Coordinates of C-alpha atoms and ligand atoms in Angstrom, one line a residue:
M1 CA 92.9 104.2 60.1
M2 CA 93.1 101.5 62.8
K3 CA 89.7 100.7 64.3
I4 CA 89.6 100.1 68.0
G5 CA 86.9 98.3 69.9
I6 CA 86.5 98.9 73.6
I7 CA 85.0 96.2 75.9
G8 CA 84.0 97.5 79.3
C9 CA 82.6 101.1 79.2
G10 CA 83.1 102.2 82.8
M11 CA 85.2 104.8 84.5
I12 CA 88.6 104.2 82.9
A13 CA 87.2 103.8 79.4
E14 CA 85.4 107.1 79.8
F15 CA 88.1 109.2 81.4
G16 CA 91.3 107.5 80.3
H17 CA 91.1 105.4 77.1
I18 CA 88.5 106.9 74.8
P19 CA 89.7 110.5 75.1
A20 CA 93.3 109.4 74.5
I21 CA 92.5 107.2 71.5
Q22 CA 90.6 110.1 70.0
Q23 CA 93.7 112.3 70.3
V24 CA 95.9 110.0 68.2
S25 CA 95.4 110.5 64.5
G26 CA 95.5 107.1 62.8
L27 CA 93.3 105.5 65.5
Q28 CA 89.5 105.5 65.7
V29 CA 87.3 104.4 68.5
Y30 CA 85.0 102.3 66.3
A31 CA 82.9 100.0 68.5
L32 CA 81.8 99.7 72.1
Y33 CA 80.5 96.8 74.2
D34 CA 79.5 96.5 77.8
N35 CA 77.2 93.9 79.3
D36 CA 75.3 96.9 80.7
F37 CA 74.3 98.1 77.2
S38 CA 73.2 101.5 78.6
R39 CA 76.9 102.2 79.4
A40 CA 78.0 101.5 75.9
V41 CA 75.2 103.7 74.5
H42 CA 76.1 106.5 77.0
L43 CA 79.7 106.5 75.8
Q44 CA 78.7 106.2 72.2
H45 CA 76.7 109.4 72.4
R46 CA 79.2 111.2 74.6
F47 CA 82.2 110.5 72.2
H48 CA 80.3 110.1 68.9
V49 CA 81.5 106.5 68.4
P50 CA 80.1 104.8 65.3
H51 CA 78.9 101.6 66.9
A52 CA 77.7 100.3 70.3
Y53 CA 76.7 96.7 70.2
P54 CA 74.3 94.8 72.5
T55 CA 76.1 91.5 72.0
E56 CA 79.7 90.4 72.2
E57 CA 79.4 88.5 69.0
D58 CA 78.3 91.6 67.1
F59 CA 81.2 93.5 68.7
F60 CA 83.9 91.0 67.9
T61 CA 82.6 90.5 64.3
S62 CA 82.6 94.2 63.6
D63 CA 85.4 95.6 61.5
I64 CA 87.8 96.2 64.4
D65 CA 91.6 95.8 64.2
A66 CA 92.2 95.6 68.0
V67 CA 90.4 95.3 71.3
V68 CA 91.0 97.4 74.4
I69 CA 89.8 95.5 77.6
C70 CA 88.5 97.8 80.3
T71 CA 86.4 95.4 82.3
P72 CA 87.1 94.4 85.9
A73 CA 90.1 92.1 86.4
P74 CA 88.1 88.9 86.9
I75 CA 86.6 89.3 83.3
H76 CA 89.9 89.9 81.5
Y77 CA 90.5 86.2 80.9
K78 CA 87.2 85.6 79.1
N79 CA 87.6 88.8 77.1
V80 CA 91.1 87.8 75.9
M81 CA 89.9 84.3 75.0
D82 CA 87.1 85.8 72.9
A83 CA 89.5 88.2 71.2
A84 CA 91.9 85.3 70.4
K85 CA 89.0 83.4 68.9
H86 CA 88.3 86.3 66.6
R87 CA 92.0 87.0 66.0
K88 CA 92.1 90.5 67.4
H89 CA 95.1 92.2 68.9
V90 CA 94.5 93.2 72.6
L91 CA 95.6 95.9 74.9
C92 CA 94.3 94.8 78.4
E93 CA 94.0 96.8 81.5
K94 CA 96.0 95.8 84.6
P95 CA 96.1 93.5 86.4
L96 CA 96.4 91.2 83.4
G97 CA 94.6 88.3 85.1
M98 CA 93.6 86.9 88.4
D99 CA 96.3 84.2 88.7
E100 CA 99.3 82.7 87.1
E101 CA 97.6 79.9 85.3
E102 CA 95.0 82.2 83.8
M103 CA 97.6 84.8 82.6
L104 CA 99.9 82.1 81.0
E105 CA 97.0 80.7 79.1
M106 CA 95.9 84.1 77.9
K107 CA 99.5 84.7 76.6
R108 CA 99.7 81.2 75.0
V109 CA 96.2 81.4 73.3
M110 CA 97.0 84.9 71.9
E111 CA 100.3 83.7 70.5
E112 CA 98.7 80.7 68.9
A113 CA 96.1 83.0 67.3
G114 CA 99.0 85.1 65.9
C115 CA 97.9 88.1 67.9
M116 CA 99.7 90.6 70.1
L117 CA 98.7 91.0 73.7
F118 CA 99.7 94.1 75.6
T119 CA 99.4 95.2 79.2
G120 CA 98.0 98.7 79.8
F121 CA 100.9 100.0 81.9
N122 CA 100.3 103.6 80.9
Y123 CA 102.6 105.1 83.6
R124 CA 105.6 104.2 81.4
F125 CA 104.4 106.8 78.9
S126 CA 104.3 109.8 81.3
Q127 CA 107.0 112.2 80.2
S128 CA 108.3 112.2 83.7
A129 CA 108.7 108.4 83.8
K130 CA 110.4 108.6 80.4
D131 CA 112.8 111.3 81.8
I132 CA 113.6 109.0 84.7
H133 CA 114.3 106.1 82.4
R134 CA 116.7 108.4 80.4
L135 CA 118.4 109.9 83.6
V136 CA 119.1 106.4 85.0
R137 CA 120.8 105.4 81.7
E138 CA 122.8 108.7 81.7
K139 CA 123.9 107.9 85.2
A140 CA 122.6 111.3 86.4
I141 CA 122.7 110.0 90.0
G142 CA 125.6 107.6 89.5
E143 CA 124.7 103.9 90.1
V144 CA 121.1 103.6 91.2
R145 CA 120.9 101.6 94.5
L146 CA 117.4 102.2 95.8
L147 CA 114.0 103.1 94.6
R148 CA 111.2 104.2 96.9
L149 CA 107.9 104.2 95.1
V150 CA 104.9 105.3 97.2
Y151 CA 101.2 105.5 96.3
N152 CA 99.0 105.9 99.4
W153 CA 95.5 106.9 98.7
H154 CA 91.8 106.6 99.7
L155 CA 90.4 104.9 96.6
H156 CA 87.6 107.5 96.6
G157 CA 86.6 106.8 100.2
K158 CA 85.5 103.9 102.3
W159 CA 81.8 104.7 102.2
H160 CA 79.3 106.2 99.8
W161 CA 75.8 107.5 100.5
N162 CA 72.9 105.9 98.6
E163 CA 69.8 107.6 97.2
K164 CA 68.1 107.2 100.6
G165 CA 71.0 109.0 102.2
E166 CA 72.3 105.9 104.0
R167 CA 76.0 105.2 104.3
V168 CA 77.0 102.1 102.4
D169 CA 80.4 100.4 101.7
S170 CA 81.9 101.7 98.5
A171 CA 81.3 99.1 95.8
L172 CA 84.5 100.1 94.1
R173 CA 86.5 99.5 97.2
V174 CA 84.9 96.2 98.0
G175 CA 85.5 95.0 94.4
R176 CA 89.2 96.1 94.4
M177 CA 89.9 94.6 97.8
L178 CA 88.3 91.2 96.8
E179 CA 90.3 91.3 93.5
G180 CA 93.6 91.3 95.5
G181 CA 93.9 94.7 97.2
P182 CA 96.2 97.7 96.5
M183 CA 99.4 95.9 95.5
V184 CA 97.7 93.9 92.9
D185 CA 95.4 96.7 91.7
C186 CA 97.8 99.7 91.8
G187 CA 101.2 98.4 92.9
V188 CA 101.7 96.5 89.6
H189 CA 102.4 99.9 87.9
Q190 CA 105.2 100.7 90.4
I191 CA 106.6 97.1 90.1
D192 CA 106.6 97.5 86.3
L193 CA 108.3 100.9 86.5
A194 CA 111.0 99.5 88.8
R195 CA 111.8 96.7 86.3
W196 CA 111.7 99.1 83.4
W197 CA 113.8 101.9 84.9
L198 CA 116.4 99.6 86.2
G199 CA 116.3 97.2 83.3
S200 CA 116.7 94.4 85.8
E201 CA 114.5 91.6 87.0
V202 CA 113.5 90.9 90.5
A203 CA 115.6 88.2 92.2
W204 CA 114.1 88.3 95.7
Q205 CA 111.0 89.9 97.3
H206 CA 109.2 90.2 100.6
G207 CA 105.7 91.5 101.2
I208 CA 104.3 92.8 104.5
G209 CA 100.7 93.9 105.0
V210 CA 99.0 96.2 107.4
W211 CA 95.3 95.9 108.0
L212 CA 93.2 98.9 108.8
D213 CA 90.2 97.1 107.3
N214 CA 88.7 93.7 107.5
Y215 CA 89.4 92.1 104.1
E216 CA 91.5 89.0 103.5
A217 CA 94.0 91.1 101.5
P218 CA 95.9 93.8 103.4
D219 CA 94.8 97.3 102.5
H220 CA 98.3 98.8 103.1
V221 CA 101.2 96.8 101.7
Y222 CA 105.0 97.1 101.7
L223 CA 106.9 95.2 99.0
H224 CA 110.7 95.0 99.1
M225 CA 112.3 93.8 95.9
A226 CA 116.0 93.0 95.3
H227 CA 117.0 93.2 91.7
E228 CA 119.5 91.1 89.8
C229 CA 121.6 94.3 89.3
G230 CA 122.0 94.7 93.1
A231 CA 119.6 97.6 93.4
H232 CA 116.6 97.5 95.8
T233 CA 113.0 98.8 95.4
M234 CA 110.6 99.5 98.1
V235 CA 106.9 99.9 97.0
E236 CA 104.3 101.1 99.5
V237 CA 100.7 101.1 98.4
S238 CA 97.6 101.8 100.4
F239 CA 93.8 102.0 99.9
S240 CA 93.3 103.2 103.4
Y241 CA 95.2 106.4 103.5
N242 CA 92.7 109.1 104.5
T243 CA 89.9 106.8 103.4
T244 CA 87.5 108.2 106.0
S245 CA 88.8 111.8 105.9
K246 CA 86.5 114.6 104.8
E247 CA 89.4 116.2 102.9
P248 CA 91.6 113.3 101.8
R249 CA 95.0 114.0 100.3
P250 CA 96.9 111.2 98.6
H251 CA 100.6 110.7 98.6
F252 CA 102.3 109.7 95.4
Q253 CA 106.1 109.8 95.1
Y254 CA 109.1 108.3 93.3
E255 CA 112.5 108.5 94.8
L256 CA 115.6 107.0 93.1
I257 CA 118.6 107.1 95.3
G258 CA 122.0 106.6 93.6
T259 CA 125.7 106.8 94.4
D260 CA 125.7 110.5 93.2
G261 CA 122.4 111.9 94.2
V262 CA 118.6 111.5 94.2
I263 CA 115.8 111.9 91.6
R264 CA 112.6 112.9 93.3
Y265 CA 109.1 113.1 91.7
N266 CA 106.1 114.2 93.8
R267 CA 102.7 114.2 92.2
E268 CA 100.9 116.3 94.8
E269 CA 103.6 118.9 94.9
H270 CA 104.1 118.9 91.1
S271 CA 107.8 118.6 91.7
F272 CA 110.4 116.7 89.8
E273 CA 114.1 117.3 90.4
V274 CA 117.6 115.8 90.3
R275 CA 120.1 116.6 93.0
N276 CA 123.7 115.5 92.5
S277 CA 127.3 116.6 93.0
H278 CA 126.9 119.1 90.1
G279 CA 123.9 120.9 91.7
T280 CA 120.1 120.7 91.3
Q281 CA 118.1 120.4 88.2
Y282 CA 114.4 121.1 88.2
L283 CA 112.6 119.2 85.5
P284 CA 109.2 120.0 84.0
W285 CA 106.6 118.0 85.9
H286 CA 104.1 115.8 84.1
P287 CA 101.2 113.7 85.5
E288 CA 102.1 110.1 86.4
K289 CA 99.9 108.6 83.6
S290 CA 99.8 109.0 79.9
F291 CA 97.1 107.1 78.0
T292 CA 97.9 109.2 74.9
G293 CA 101.5 108.2 74.9
M294 CA 100.5 104.6 75.2
Y295 CA 98.1 104.9 72.3
M296 CA 100.8 106.5 70.1
E297 CA 102.8 103.3 70.7
L298 CA 99.8 101.1 70.1
L299 CA 99.3 102.7 66.7
K300 CA 103.0 101.9 65.8
A301 CA 102.6 98.4 67.1
L302 CA 99.5 97.7 65.0
Q303 CA 101.2 99.2 61.9
N304 CA 104.5 97.3 62.3
G305 CA 103.2 94.1 63.8
T306 CA 105.8 94.3 66.6
P307 CA 105.4 95.5 70.3
G308 CA 107.9 98.3 70.1
E309 CA 107.8 100.2 73.3
L310 CA 104.5 98.7 74.6
P311 CA 104.5 96.6 77.8
T312 CA 103.8 93.0 76.7
A313 CA 101.9 90.2 78.2
E314 CA 105.2 89.0 79.8
D315 CA 105.5 92.4 81.6
G316 CA 101.9 92.1 82.8
I317 CA 102.5 88.6 84.1
K318 CA 105.7 89.4 85.9
A319 CA 104.3 92.5 87.7
T320 CA 101.1 90.7 88.7
R321 CA 103.0 87.6 89.9
I322 CA 105.2 89.8 92.1
A323 CA 102.2 91.7 93.4
K324 CA 100.2 88.6 94.2
A325 CA 103.1 86.8 95.8
A326 CA 103.7 89.9 98.1
T327 CA 100.0 90.0 99.0
D328 CA 99.8 86.2 99.6
Q329 CA 102.9 86.4 101.8
A330 CA 101.5 89.2 103.8
I331 CA 98.3 87.2 104.4
R332 CA 100.2 84.1 105.4
E333 CA 102.4 86.0 107.8
R334 CA 99.6 88.0 109.3
D335 CA 99.0 85.1 111.7
K336 CA 102.5 83.8 111.8
P337 CA 104.8 86.8 111.1
S338 CA 108.5 86.5 110.3
K339 CA 110.6 87.5 113.2
G340 CA 111.1 91.2 113.2
C341 CA 108.0 92.1 111.2
P342 CA 104.9 92.0 113.4
S343 CA 101.8 92.7 111.5
T344 CA 98.6 94.5 112.8
K345 CA 98.5 92.8 116.2
S346 CA 97.6 93.8 119.7
R347 CA 100.3 94.5 122.1
A348 CA 99.5 91.3 124.0
E349 CA 99.9 89.2 120.9
I350 CA 103.1 90.9 120.0
G351 CA 104.5 90.2 123.4
R352 CA 103.5 86.5 123.1
L353 CA 105.0 86.2 119.6
Y354 CA 108.2 88.0 120.4
P355 CA 108.9 87.4 124.1
D356 CA 112.6 88.1 123.8
E357 CA 112.9 90.5 120.8
V358 CA 110.2 93.1 121.4
P359 CA 111.1 95.7 124.1
M360 CA 108.3 96.4 126.6
D361 CA 107.9 99.9 125.4
F362 CA 107.6 98.8 121.8
Y363 CA 104.1 100.4 121.3
D364 CA 104.2 103.0 124.1
Ligands
NAD401 N1 95.6 102.0 84.4 C1 95.0 102.8 85.2 O1 95.4 103.9 85.5 C2 93.6 102.3 85.7 C3 92.8 103.1 86.5 C4 91.6 102.6 86.9 C5 91.2 101.3 86.5 N2 92.0 100.5 85.8 C6 91.6 99.2 85.4 O2 90.6 99.2 84.4 C7 89.7 98.1 84.6 C8 88.3 98.7 84.7 O3 88.2 99.6 85.8 P1 87.1 100.7 85.9 O4 87.5 101.5 87.1 O5 86.8 101.4 84.6 O6 85.9 99.8 86.4 P2 84.3 100.1 86.2 O7 83.6 99.2 87.1 O8 84.0 101.6 86.3 O9 84.0 99.7 84.7 C9 84.0 98.4 84.3 C10 82.9 98.2 83.2 O10 82.9 96.9 82.7 C11 81.6 96.5 82.5 N3 81.6 95.0 82.6 C12 81.6 94.2 83.7 N4 81.5 92.9 83.3 C13 81.5 92.9 82.0 C14 81.4 91.8 81.0 N5 81.4 90.5 81.4 N6 81.4 92.2 79.7 C15 81.5 93.5 79.3 N7 81.5 94.5 80.2 C16 81.5 94.2 81.5 C17 80.8 97.1 83.6 O11 79.4 97.2 83.3 C18 81.5 98.5 83.6 O12 80.8 99.4 82.8 C19 90.2 97.4 85.8 O13 91.0 96.3 85.4 C20 91.0 98.4 86.6 O14 92.0 97.8 87.4 C21 93.2 101.0 85.4

């Protein structure tokens, strides 16, 4: 039995990781740590976990084989450094780190400790994502030329109401926007899928932001990637889609467009289909995430001492690098946009920036 320790006992540990680990025979959730000890104790009782520790030292020196990091992104670096010191393998939630320097050091230190470091890109393990991977290789839609990967959602709303009934900014939203915004927080999954489905690295990219809100990072981002194989990917991610709506409805879609047809997956419609010159095939629909599938692979990796199918630190670094570069470019070009891609600007500003190119009725 492989003993797993979880550091960070918040939302994703409770609803994603722990229930999934407990479904994989051969893995055991053995120890919990959170700097808010009450969270660790809460999950210990809820899931009947043998140990919840009040200190990191107790946690890391317990009898665990591997650590799963479910803390907020700015804490990942410290957690990985501690795990390396105690020679524990790590599966770390995305985004792997806050910047390039941090992530490269995490990878290097883990390698020097002789430990494996994985990135928790659980989308790869959804049966639908695996089917797409297979269909691309079988050339079900000919040569894939274009991916359109969209995840527009409300991030559980812009506001919350406190105990006094007052409307306050959602702490979750503030945190995620300060950590880099939607492309860094969520878009890394889509970037990872594009690289994995196509089996091709990104040769060129361009990020454009739209601001519905007042953070430095854009809360709605477009990323265009050109892959070495010649295919293109467009990722669109938003935290501001219906964010003030009483009845929000997110939009999550994959479309792969090839020389002989289209693969289309829609989460809200529960639809998954391939249309090509032979006809239409309706495939069984599965949710976009699979923590259980990821943990079945973690068990194999721990038993064999090799990554197998698990996304590595390298995968985490590449996706985060692309997402950050897109976000940084969007921020830079907000005030000085490239010709042809005006950002969230008033009509007067647009006219001033593009006196020749922008027609008078551009925003009518
Ligand atoms: N892959 C996915 O589908 C997915 C979905 C949601 C969140 N996530 C990622 O999971 C991570 C956690 O997200 P969440 O939504 O569970 O956040 P959360 O805020 O609900 O939980 C984080 C927990 O970490 C604890 N914590 C904070 N600082 C700590 C420290 N120094 N040491 C120990 N514990 C500490 C907090 O007390 C809290 O209990 C983030 O990296 C996020 O991007 C991934």
